[in-house]
PDB file of C-alpha atoms and ligand atoms in Angstrom:
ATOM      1  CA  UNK A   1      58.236 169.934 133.507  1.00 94.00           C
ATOM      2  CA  UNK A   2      54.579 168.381 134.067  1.00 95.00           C
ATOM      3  CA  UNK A   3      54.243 168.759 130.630  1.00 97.00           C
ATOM      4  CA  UNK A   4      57.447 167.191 129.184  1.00 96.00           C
ATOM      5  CA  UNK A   5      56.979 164.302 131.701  1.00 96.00           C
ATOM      6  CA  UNK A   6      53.186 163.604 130.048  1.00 96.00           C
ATOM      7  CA  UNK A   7      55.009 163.751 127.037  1.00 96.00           C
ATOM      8  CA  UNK A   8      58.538 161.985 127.001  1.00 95.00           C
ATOM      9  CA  UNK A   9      56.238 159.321 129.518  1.00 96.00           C
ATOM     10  CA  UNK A  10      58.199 157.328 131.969  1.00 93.00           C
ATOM     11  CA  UNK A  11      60.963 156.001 129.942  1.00 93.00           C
ATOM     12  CA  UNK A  12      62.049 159.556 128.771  1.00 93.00           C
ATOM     13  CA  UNK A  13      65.090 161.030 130.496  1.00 93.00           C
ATOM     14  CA  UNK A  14      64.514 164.368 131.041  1.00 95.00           C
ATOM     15  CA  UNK A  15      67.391 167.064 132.427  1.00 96.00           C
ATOM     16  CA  UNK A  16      66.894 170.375 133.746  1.00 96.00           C
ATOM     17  CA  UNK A  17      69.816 173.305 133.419  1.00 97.00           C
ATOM     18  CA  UNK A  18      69.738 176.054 135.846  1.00 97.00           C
ATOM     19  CA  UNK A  19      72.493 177.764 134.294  1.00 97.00           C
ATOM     20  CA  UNK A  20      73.796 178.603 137.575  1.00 97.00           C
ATOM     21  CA  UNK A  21      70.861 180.946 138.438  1.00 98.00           C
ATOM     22  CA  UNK A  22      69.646 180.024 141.986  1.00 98.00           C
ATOM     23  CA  UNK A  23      71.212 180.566 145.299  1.00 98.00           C
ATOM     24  CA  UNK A  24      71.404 177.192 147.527  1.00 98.00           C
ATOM     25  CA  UNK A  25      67.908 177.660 149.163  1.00 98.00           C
ATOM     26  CA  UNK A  26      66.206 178.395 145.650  1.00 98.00           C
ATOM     27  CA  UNK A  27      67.898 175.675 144.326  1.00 98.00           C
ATOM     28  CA  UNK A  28      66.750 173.250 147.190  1.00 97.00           C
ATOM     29  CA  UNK A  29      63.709 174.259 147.092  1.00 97.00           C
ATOM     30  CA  UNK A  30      63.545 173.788 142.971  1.00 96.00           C
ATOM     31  CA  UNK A  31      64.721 170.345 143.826  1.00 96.00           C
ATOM     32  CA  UNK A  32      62.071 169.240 145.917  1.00 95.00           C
ATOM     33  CA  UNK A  33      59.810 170.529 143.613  1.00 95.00           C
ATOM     34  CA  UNK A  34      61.050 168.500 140.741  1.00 95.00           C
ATOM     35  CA  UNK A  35      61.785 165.048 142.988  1.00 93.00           C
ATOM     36  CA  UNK A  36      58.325 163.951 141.522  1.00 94.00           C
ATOM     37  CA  UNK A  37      59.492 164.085 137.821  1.00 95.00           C
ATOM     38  CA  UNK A  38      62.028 161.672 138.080  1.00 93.00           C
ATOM     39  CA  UNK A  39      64.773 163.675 136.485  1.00 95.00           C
ATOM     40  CA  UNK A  40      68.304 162.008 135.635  1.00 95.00           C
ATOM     41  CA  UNK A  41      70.189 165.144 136.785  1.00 97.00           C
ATOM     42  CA  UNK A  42      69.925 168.638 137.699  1.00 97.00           C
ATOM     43  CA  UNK A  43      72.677 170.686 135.912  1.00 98.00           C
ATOM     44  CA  UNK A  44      74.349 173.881 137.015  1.00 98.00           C
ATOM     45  CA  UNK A  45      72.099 174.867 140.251  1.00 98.00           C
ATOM     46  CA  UNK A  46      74.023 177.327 141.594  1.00 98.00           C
ATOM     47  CA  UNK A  47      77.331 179.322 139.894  1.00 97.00           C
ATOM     48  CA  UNK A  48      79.750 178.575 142.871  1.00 97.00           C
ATOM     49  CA  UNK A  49      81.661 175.324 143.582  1.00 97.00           C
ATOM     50  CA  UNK A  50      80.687 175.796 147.490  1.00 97.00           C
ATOM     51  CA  UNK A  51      76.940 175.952 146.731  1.00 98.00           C
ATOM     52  CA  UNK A  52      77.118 173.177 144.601  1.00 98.00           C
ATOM     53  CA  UNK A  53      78.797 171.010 147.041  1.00 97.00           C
ATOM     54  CA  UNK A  54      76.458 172.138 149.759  1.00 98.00           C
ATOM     55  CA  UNK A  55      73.729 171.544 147.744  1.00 98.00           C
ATOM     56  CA  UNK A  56      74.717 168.106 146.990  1.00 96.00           C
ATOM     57  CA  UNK A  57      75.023 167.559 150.825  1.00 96.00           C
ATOM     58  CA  UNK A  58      71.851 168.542 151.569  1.00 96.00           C
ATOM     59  CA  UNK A  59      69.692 166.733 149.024  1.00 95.00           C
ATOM     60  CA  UNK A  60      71.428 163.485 149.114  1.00 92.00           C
ATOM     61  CA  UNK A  61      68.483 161.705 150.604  1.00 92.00           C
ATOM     62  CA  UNK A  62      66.295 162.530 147.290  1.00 91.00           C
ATOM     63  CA  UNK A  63      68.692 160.608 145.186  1.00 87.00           C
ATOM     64  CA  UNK A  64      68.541 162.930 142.214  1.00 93.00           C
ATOM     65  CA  UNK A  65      72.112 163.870 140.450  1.00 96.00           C
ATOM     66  CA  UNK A  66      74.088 167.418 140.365  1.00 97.00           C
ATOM     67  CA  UNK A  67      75.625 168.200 137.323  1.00 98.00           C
ATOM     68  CA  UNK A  68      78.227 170.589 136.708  1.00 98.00           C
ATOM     69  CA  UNK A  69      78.855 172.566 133.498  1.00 97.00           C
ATOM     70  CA  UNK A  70      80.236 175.903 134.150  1.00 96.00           C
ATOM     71  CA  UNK A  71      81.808 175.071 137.448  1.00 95.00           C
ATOM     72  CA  UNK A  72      83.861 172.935 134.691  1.00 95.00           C
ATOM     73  CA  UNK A  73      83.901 174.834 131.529  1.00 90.00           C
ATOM     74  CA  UNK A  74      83.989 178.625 132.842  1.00 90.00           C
ATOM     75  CA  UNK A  75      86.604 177.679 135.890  1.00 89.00           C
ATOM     76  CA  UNK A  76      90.213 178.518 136.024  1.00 88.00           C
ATOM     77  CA  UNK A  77      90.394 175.026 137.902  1.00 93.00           C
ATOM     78  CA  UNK A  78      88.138 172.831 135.824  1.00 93.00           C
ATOM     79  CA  UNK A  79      88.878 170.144 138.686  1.00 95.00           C
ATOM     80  CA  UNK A  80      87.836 172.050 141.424  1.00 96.00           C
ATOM     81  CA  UNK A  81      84.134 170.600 141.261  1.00 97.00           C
ATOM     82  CA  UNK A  82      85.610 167.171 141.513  1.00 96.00           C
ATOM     83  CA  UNK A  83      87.434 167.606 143.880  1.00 96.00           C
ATOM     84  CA  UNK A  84      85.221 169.585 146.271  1.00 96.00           C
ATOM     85  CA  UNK A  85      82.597 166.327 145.990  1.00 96.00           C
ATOM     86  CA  UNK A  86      80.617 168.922 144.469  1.00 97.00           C
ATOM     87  CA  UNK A  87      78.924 167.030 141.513  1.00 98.00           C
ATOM     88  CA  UNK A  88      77.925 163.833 140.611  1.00 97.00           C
ATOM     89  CA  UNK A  89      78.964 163.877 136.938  1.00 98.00           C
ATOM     90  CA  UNK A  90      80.409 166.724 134.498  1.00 98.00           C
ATOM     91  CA  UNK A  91      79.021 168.330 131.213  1.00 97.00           C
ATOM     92  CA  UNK A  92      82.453 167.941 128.936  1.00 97.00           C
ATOM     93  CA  UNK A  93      82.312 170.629 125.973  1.00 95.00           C
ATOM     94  CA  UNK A  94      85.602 170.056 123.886  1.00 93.00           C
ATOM     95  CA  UNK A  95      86.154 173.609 122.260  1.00 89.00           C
ATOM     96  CA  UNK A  96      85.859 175.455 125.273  1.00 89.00           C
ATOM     97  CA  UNK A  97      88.074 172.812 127.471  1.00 91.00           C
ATOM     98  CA  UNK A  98      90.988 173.074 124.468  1.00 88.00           C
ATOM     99  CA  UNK A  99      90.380 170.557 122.683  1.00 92.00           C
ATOM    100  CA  UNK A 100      89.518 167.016 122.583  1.00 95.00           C
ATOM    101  CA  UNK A 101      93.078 165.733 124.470  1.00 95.00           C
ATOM    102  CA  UNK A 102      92.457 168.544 127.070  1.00 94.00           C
ATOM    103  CA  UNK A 103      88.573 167.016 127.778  1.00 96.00           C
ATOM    104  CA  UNK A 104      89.673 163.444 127.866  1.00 97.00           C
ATOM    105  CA  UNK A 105      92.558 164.600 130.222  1.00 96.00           C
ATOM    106  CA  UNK A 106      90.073 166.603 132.745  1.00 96.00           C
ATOM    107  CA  UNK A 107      87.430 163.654 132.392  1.00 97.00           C
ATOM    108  CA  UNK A 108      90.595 161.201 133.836  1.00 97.00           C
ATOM    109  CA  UNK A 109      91.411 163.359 136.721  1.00 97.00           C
ATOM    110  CA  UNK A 110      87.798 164.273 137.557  1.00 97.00           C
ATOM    111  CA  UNK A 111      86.681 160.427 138.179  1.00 97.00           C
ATOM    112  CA  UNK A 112      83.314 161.221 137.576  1.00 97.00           C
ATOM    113  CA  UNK A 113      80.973 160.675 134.526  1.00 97.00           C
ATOM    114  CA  UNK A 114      80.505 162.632 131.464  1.00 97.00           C
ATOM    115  CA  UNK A 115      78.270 163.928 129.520  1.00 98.00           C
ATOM    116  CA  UNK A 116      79.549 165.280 126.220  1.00 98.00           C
ATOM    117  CA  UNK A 117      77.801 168.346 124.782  1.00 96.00           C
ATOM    118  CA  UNK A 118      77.584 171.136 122.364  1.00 93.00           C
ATOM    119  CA  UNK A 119      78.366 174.653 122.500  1.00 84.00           C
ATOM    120  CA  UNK A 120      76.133 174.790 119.695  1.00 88.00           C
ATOM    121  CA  UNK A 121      78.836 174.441 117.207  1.00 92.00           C
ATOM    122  CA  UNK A 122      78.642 173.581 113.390  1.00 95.00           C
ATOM    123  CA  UNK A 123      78.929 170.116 111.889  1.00 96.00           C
ATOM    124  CA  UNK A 124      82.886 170.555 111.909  1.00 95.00           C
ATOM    125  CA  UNK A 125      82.644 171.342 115.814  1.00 94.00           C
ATOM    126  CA  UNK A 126      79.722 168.843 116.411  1.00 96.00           C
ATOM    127  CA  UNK A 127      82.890 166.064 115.200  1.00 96.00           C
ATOM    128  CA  UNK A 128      84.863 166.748 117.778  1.00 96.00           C
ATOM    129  CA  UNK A 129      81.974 166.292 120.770  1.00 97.00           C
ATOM    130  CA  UNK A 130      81.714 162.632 118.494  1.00 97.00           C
ATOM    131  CA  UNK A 131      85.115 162.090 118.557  1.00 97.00           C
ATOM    132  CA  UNK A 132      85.896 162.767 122.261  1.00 97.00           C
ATOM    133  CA  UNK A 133      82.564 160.735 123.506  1.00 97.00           C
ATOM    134  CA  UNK A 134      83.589 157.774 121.162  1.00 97.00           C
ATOM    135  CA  UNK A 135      87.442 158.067 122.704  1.00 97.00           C
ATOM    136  CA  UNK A 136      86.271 158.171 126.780  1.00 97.00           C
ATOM    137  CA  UNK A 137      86.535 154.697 128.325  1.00 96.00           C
ATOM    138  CA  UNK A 138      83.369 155.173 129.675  1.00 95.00           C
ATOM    139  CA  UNK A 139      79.783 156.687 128.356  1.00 95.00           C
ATOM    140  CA  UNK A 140      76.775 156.587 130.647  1.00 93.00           C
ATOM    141  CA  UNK A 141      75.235 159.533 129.806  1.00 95.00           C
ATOM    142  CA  UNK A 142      73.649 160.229 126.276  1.00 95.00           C
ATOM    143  CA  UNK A 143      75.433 162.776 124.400  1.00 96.00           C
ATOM    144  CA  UNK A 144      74.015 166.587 124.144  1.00 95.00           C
ATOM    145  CA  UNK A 145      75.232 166.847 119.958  1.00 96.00           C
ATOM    146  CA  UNK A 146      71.800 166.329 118.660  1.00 93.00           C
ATOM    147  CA  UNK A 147      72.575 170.227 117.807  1.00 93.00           C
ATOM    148  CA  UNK A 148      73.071 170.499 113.903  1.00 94.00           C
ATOM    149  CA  UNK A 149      69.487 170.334 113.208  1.00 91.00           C
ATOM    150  CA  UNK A 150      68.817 173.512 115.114  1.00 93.00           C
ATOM    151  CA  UNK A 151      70.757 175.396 112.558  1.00 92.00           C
ATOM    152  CA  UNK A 152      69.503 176.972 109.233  1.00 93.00           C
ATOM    153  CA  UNK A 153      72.484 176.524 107.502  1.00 94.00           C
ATOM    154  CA  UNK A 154      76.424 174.813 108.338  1.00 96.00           C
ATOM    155  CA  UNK A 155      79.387 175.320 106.655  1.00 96.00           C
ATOM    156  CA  UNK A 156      79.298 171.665 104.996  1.00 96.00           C
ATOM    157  CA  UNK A 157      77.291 170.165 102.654  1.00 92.00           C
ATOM    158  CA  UNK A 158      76.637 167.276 104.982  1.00 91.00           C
ATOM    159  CA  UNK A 159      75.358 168.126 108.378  1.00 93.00           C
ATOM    160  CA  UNK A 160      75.742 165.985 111.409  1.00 94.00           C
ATOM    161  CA  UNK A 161      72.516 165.219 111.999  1.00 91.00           C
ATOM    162  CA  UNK A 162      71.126 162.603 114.522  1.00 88.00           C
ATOM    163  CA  UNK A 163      69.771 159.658 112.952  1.00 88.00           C
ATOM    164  CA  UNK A 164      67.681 157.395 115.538  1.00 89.00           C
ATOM    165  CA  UNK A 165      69.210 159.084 118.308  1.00 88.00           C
ATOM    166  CA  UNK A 166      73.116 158.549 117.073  1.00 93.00           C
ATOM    167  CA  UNK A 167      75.778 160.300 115.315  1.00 95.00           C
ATOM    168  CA  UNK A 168      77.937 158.766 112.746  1.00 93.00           C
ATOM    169  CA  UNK A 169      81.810 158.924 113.647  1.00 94.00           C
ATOM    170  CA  UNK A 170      83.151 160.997 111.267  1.00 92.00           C
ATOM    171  CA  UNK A 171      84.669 164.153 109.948  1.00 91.00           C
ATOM    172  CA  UNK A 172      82.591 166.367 107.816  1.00 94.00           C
ATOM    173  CA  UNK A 173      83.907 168.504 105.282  1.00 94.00           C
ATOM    174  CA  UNK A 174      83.488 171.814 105.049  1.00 96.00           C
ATOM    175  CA  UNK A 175      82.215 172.992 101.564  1.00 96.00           C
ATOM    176  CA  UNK A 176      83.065 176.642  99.700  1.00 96.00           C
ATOM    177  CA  UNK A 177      79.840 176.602  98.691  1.00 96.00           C
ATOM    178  CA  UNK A 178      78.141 176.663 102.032  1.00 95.00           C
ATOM    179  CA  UNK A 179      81.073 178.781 103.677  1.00 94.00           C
ATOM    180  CA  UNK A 180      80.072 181.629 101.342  1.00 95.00           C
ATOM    181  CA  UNK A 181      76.709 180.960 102.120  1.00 94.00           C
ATOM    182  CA  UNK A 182      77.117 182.005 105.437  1.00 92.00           C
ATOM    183  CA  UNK A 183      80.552 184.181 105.267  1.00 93.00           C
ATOM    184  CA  UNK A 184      80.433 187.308 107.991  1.00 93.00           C
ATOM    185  CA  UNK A 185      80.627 190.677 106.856  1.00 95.00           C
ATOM    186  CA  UNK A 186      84.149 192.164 106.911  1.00 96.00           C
ATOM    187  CA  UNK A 187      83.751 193.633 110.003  1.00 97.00           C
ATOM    188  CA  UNK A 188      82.778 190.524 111.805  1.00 97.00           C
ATOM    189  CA  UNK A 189      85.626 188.677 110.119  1.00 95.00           C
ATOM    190  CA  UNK A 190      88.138 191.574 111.479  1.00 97.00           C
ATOM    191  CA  UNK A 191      86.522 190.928 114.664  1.00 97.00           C
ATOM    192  CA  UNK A 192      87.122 187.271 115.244  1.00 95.00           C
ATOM    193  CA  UNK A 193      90.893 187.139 113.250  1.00 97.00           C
ATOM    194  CA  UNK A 194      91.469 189.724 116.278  1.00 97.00           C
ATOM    195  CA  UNK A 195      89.991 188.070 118.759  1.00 96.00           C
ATOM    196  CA  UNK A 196      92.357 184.803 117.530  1.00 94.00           C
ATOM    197  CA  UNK A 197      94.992 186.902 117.923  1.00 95.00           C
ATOM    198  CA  UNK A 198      94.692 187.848 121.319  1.00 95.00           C
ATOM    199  CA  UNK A 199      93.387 184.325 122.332  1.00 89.00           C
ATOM    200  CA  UNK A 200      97.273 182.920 120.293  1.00 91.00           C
ATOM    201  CA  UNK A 201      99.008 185.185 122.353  1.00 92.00           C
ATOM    202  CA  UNK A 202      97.217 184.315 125.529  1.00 88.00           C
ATOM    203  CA  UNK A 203      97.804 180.733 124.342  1.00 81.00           C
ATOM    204  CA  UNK A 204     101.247 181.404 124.251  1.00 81.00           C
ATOM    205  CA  UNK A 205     101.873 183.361 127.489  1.00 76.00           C
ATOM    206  CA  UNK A 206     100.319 180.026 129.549  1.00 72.00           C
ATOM    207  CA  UNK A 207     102.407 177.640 127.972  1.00 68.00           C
ATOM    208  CA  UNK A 208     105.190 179.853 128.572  1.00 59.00           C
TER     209      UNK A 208
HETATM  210 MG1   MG B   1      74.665 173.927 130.751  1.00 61.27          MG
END
């Protein structure tokens, strides 16, 4: 973090993601730690909605912010976090929330600020993250979709790269050419039409 800090210098905004690993005291004691690196937010501390809101309670004072991620995107209640006063703003993924409706709808009933990320998607995924950020009223929070340039390859002929730290607004096309290039093996493919399958019917069932 010393490191990054020398590096980024004061201006830089520099996060930290837990993934959820530490327990409260870890975590509180991580956070002290850090206090002297200025960070704009801590995301994902601790795995549990309680710990998080704990947390929260007991390093107010130090003025740095909690960020929740899988409380959101992992939850059965993607408002629980919210509502429990148990972050200070949420990391909005559009694929995994349903879509880029379903995000804007939990951003609205959460209140709290976003920050729109990747799940490391393609180009064609990488669009929607641009479309929802571009679509909430509000966007303190630089984007996380910087993401296309850690890939070898996409399935269009025009990544979405970052130029000067934005994204263009658009909808990339995927191309045959590049979709062959990196086409599964059969087995793989037979995997994931299964697995959409199961995830239609699931679909189904909760919308009942
Ligand atoms: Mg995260």
């Amino acid at each position: 973090m010393r490191a990054v800090r020398e590096e980024l210098g004061p201006e830089g905004r520099v996060r930290i993601d837990a993934n959820g690993a530490w327990n409260v005291d870890e975590a509180e004691r991580a956070v002290h730690a850090l206090a002297e690196f200025d960070l704009e937010y801590i995301e994902q501390p601790c795995a549990a909605v309680e710990e998080l809101a704990e947390l929260r309670e007991r390093i107010a004072y130090l003025d740095i912010a909690i960020a929740a991620d899988e409380s959101v995107r992992k939850a059965d209640d993607p408002l629980r976090v919210a509502r429990a006063g148990a972050a200070d703003l949420l990391v909005i993924k559009a694929q995994p929330l349903g879509g880029v409706h379903a995000a804007l709808d939990i951003v609205a009933q959460a209140g709290l600020p976003a920050v729109v990320s990747s799940a490391l998607d393609t180009s064609i995924g990488l669009s929607m993250g641009v479309a929802l950020a571009a679509a909430l009223p509000e966007l303190d929070y630089d984007c996380g979709l910087g993401t296309a340039s850690l890939f070898l390859a996409d399935v269009t002929a025009s990544p979405l790269v970052a130029r000067g730290g934005a994204l263009p607004l658009e909808r990339p096309r995927p191309s045959a050419a590049e979709l062959d290039r990196v086409a599964a093996d059969a087995d793989r493919r037979d995997w994931w039409l299964d697995r959409l399958r199961r995830c239609y019917a699931a679909l189904e069932l909760t919308r009942g």
